[in-house]
mmCIF file of C-alpha atoms and ligand atoms in Angstrom:
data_model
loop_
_atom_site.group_PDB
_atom_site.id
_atom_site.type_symbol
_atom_site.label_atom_id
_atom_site.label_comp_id
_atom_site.label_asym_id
_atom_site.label_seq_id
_atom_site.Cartn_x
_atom_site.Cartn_y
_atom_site.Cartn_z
ATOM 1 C CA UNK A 1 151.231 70.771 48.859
ATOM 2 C CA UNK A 2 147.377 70.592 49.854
ATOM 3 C CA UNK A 3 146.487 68.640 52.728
ATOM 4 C CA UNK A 4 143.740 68.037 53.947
ATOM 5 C CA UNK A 5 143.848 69.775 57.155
ATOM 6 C CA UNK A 6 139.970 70.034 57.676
ATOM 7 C CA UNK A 7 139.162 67.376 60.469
ATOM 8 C CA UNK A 8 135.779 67.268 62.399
ATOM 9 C CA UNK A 9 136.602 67.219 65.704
ATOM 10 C CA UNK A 10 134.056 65.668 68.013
ATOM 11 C CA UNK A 11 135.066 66.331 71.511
ATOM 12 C CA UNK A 12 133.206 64.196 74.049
ATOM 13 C CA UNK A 13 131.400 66.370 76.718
ATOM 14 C CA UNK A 14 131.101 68.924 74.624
ATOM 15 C CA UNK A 15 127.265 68.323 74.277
ATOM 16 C CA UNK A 16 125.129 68.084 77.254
ATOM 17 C CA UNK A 17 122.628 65.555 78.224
ATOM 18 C CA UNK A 18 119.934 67.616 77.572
ATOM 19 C CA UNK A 19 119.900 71.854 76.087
ATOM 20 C CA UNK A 20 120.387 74.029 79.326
ATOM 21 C CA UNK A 21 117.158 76.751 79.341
ATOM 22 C CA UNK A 22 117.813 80.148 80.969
ATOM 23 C CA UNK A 23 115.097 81.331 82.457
ATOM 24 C CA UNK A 24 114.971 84.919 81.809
ATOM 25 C CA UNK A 25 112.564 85.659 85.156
ATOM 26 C CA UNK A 26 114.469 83.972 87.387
ATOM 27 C CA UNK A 27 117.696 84.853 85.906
ATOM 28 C CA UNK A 28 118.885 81.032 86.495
ATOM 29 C CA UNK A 29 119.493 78.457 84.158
ATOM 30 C CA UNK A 30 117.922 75.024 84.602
ATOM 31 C CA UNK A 31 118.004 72.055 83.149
ATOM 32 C CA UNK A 32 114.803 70.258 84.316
ATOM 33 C CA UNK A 33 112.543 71.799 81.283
ATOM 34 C CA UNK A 34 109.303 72.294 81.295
ATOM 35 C CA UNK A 35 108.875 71.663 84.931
ATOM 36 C CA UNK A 36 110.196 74.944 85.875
ATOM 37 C CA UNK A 37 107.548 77.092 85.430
ATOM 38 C CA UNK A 38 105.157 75.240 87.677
ATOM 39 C CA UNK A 39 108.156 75.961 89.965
ATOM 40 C CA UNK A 40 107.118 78.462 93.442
ATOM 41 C CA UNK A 41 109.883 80.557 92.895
ATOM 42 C CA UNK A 42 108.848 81.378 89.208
ATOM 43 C CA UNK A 43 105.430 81.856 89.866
ATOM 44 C CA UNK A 44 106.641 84.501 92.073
ATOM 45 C CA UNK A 45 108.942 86.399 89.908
ATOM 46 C CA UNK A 46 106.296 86.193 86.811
ATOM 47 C CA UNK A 47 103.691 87.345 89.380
ATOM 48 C CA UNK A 48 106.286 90.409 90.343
ATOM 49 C CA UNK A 49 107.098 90.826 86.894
ATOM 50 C CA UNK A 50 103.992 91.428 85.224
ATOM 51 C CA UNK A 51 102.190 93.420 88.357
ATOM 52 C CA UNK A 52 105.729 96.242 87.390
ATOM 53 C CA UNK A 53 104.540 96.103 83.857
ATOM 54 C CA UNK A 54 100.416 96.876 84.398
ATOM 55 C CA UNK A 55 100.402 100.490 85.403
ATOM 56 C CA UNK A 56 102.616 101.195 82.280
ATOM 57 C CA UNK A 57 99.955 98.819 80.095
ATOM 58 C CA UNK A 58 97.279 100.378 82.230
ATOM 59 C CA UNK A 59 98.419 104.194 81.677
ATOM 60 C CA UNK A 60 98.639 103.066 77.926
ATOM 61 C CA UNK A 61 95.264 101.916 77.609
ATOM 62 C CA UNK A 62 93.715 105.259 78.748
ATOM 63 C CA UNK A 63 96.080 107.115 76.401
ATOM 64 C CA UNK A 64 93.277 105.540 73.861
ATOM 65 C CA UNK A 65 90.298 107.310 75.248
ATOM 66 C CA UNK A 66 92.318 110.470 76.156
ATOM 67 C CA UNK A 67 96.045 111.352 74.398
ATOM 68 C CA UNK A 68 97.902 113.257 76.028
ATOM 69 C CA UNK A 69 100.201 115.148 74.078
ATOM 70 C CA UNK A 70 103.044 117.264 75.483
ATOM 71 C CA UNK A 71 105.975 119.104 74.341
ATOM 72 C CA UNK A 72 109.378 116.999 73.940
ATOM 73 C CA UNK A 73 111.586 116.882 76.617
ATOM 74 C CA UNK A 74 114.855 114.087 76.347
ATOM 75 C CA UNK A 75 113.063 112.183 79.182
ATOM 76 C CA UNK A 76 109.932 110.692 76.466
ATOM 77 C CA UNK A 77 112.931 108.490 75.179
ATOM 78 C CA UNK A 78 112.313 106.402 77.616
ATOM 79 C CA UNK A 79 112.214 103.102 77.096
ATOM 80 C CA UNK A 80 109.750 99.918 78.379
ATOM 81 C CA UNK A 81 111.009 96.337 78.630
ATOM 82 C CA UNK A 82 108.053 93.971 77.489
ATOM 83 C CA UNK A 83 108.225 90.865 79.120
ATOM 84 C CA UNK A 84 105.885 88.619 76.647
ATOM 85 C CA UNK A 85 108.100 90.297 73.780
ATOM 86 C CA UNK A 86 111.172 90.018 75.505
ATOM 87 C CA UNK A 87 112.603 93.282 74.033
ATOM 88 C CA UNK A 88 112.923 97.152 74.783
ATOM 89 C CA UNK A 89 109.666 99.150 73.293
ATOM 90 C CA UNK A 90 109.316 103.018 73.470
ATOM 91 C CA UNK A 91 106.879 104.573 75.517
ATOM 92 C CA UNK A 92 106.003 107.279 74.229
ATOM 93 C CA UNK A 93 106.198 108.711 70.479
ATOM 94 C CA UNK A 94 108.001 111.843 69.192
ATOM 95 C CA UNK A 95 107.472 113.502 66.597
ATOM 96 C CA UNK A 96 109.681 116.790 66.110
ATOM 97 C CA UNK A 97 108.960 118.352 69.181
ATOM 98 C CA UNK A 98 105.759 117.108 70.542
ATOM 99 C CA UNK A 99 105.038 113.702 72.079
ATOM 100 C CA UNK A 100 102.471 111.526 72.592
ATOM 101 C CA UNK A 101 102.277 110.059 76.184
ATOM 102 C CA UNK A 102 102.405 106.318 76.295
ATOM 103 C CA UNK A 103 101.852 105.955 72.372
ATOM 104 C CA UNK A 104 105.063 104.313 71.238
ATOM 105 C CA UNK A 105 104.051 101.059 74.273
ATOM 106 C CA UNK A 106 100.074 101.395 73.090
ATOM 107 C CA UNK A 107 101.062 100.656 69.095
ATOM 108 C CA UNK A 108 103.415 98.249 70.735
ATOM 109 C CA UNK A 109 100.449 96.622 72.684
ATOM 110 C CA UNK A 110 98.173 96.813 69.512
ATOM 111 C CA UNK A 111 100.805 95.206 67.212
ATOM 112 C CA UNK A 112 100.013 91.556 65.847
ATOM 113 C CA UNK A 113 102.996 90.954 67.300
ATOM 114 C CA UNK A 114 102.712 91.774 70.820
ATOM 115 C CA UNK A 115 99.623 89.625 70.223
ATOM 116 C CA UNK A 116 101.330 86.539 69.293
ATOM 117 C CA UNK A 117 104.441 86.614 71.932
ATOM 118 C CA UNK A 118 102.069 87.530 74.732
ATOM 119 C CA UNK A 119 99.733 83.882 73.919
ATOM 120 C CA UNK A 120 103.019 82.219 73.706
ATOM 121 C CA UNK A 121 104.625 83.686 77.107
ATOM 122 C CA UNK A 122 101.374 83.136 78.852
ATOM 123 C CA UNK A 123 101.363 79.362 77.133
ATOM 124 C CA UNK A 124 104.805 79.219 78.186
ATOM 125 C CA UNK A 125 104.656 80.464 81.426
ATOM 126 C CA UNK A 126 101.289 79.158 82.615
ATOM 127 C CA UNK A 127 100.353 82.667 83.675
ATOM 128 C CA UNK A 128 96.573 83.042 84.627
ATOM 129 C CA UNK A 129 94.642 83.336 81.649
ATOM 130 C CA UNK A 130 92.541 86.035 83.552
ATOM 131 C CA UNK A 131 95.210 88.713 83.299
ATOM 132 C CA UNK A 132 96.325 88.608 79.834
ATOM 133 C CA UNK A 133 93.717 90.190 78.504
ATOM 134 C CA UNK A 134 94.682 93.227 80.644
ATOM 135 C CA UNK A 135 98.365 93.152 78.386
ATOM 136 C CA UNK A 136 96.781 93.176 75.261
ATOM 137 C CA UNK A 137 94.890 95.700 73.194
ATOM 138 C CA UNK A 138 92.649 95.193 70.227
ATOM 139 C CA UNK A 139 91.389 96.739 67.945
ATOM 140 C CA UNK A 140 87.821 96.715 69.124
ATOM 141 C CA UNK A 141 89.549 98.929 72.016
ATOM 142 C CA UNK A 142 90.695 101.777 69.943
ATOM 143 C CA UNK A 143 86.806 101.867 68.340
ATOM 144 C CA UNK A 144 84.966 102.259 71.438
HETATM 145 ZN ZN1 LIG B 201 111.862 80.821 86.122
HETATM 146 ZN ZN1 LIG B 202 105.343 92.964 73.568
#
């Protein structure tokens, strides 16, 4: 009764020339590779992209020098999209019924791994080198 059924099946077309790329700031996808970033259009939308992120990153940084701690309201789930991570990160951290303003994105900012998407989205990207320090924090920033 057993037959062997199992046939690999290679339909033609069914790979493309070359692997299609989605570009996640221009919300296209391309095929031309690496080209794309030098690209007008995505300069742009990196450019708009990371100027909506700063004040957050900016209003984190201070939290360093001066937290700001206030009493828990549903609104302090909020929730920050990091572009160099590529993923949702919480702004600010609860605990029981208190909350620290901008501490959930400032541990985000601090974490080694913030640190290593951010060099690879501004490798990536060919962002200006000038601004990425301004999206990362170190440690030598929480000591001062
Ligand atoms: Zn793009
Ligand atoms: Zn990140």
């Amino acid at each position: 009764m057993a037959r062997d059924l199992l046939l690999v099946v290679e339909i033609p077309g069914s790979r493309p020339m070359a692997p299609a790329q989605r570009c996640t700031l221009c919300r296209q996808t391309f095929f031309c590779g690496r080209g794309h970033v030098y690209s007008r259009k995505h300069q742009r939308q990196l450019k708009e992209a990371l100027e909506r992120l700063l004040p957050r990153v900016e209003a984190a940084r201070k939290a360093i020098r001066a937290a700001q701690v206030e009493r828990y309201v549903p609104e302090h789930e909020r929730c920050c999209w990091c572009l160099c991570c590529g993923c949702e990160v919480r702004e600010h951290l609860s605990h029981g019924n208190l909350t620290v303003l901008h501490g959930g994105l400032l541990e985000h900012l601090a974490s080694p791994e913030h640190k290593k998407a951010t060099n690879k989205f501004w490798w990536e990207n060919k962002a200006e080198v000038q601004m990425k320090e301004k999206f990362l924090v170190t440690p030598q920033d929480y000591a001062r």
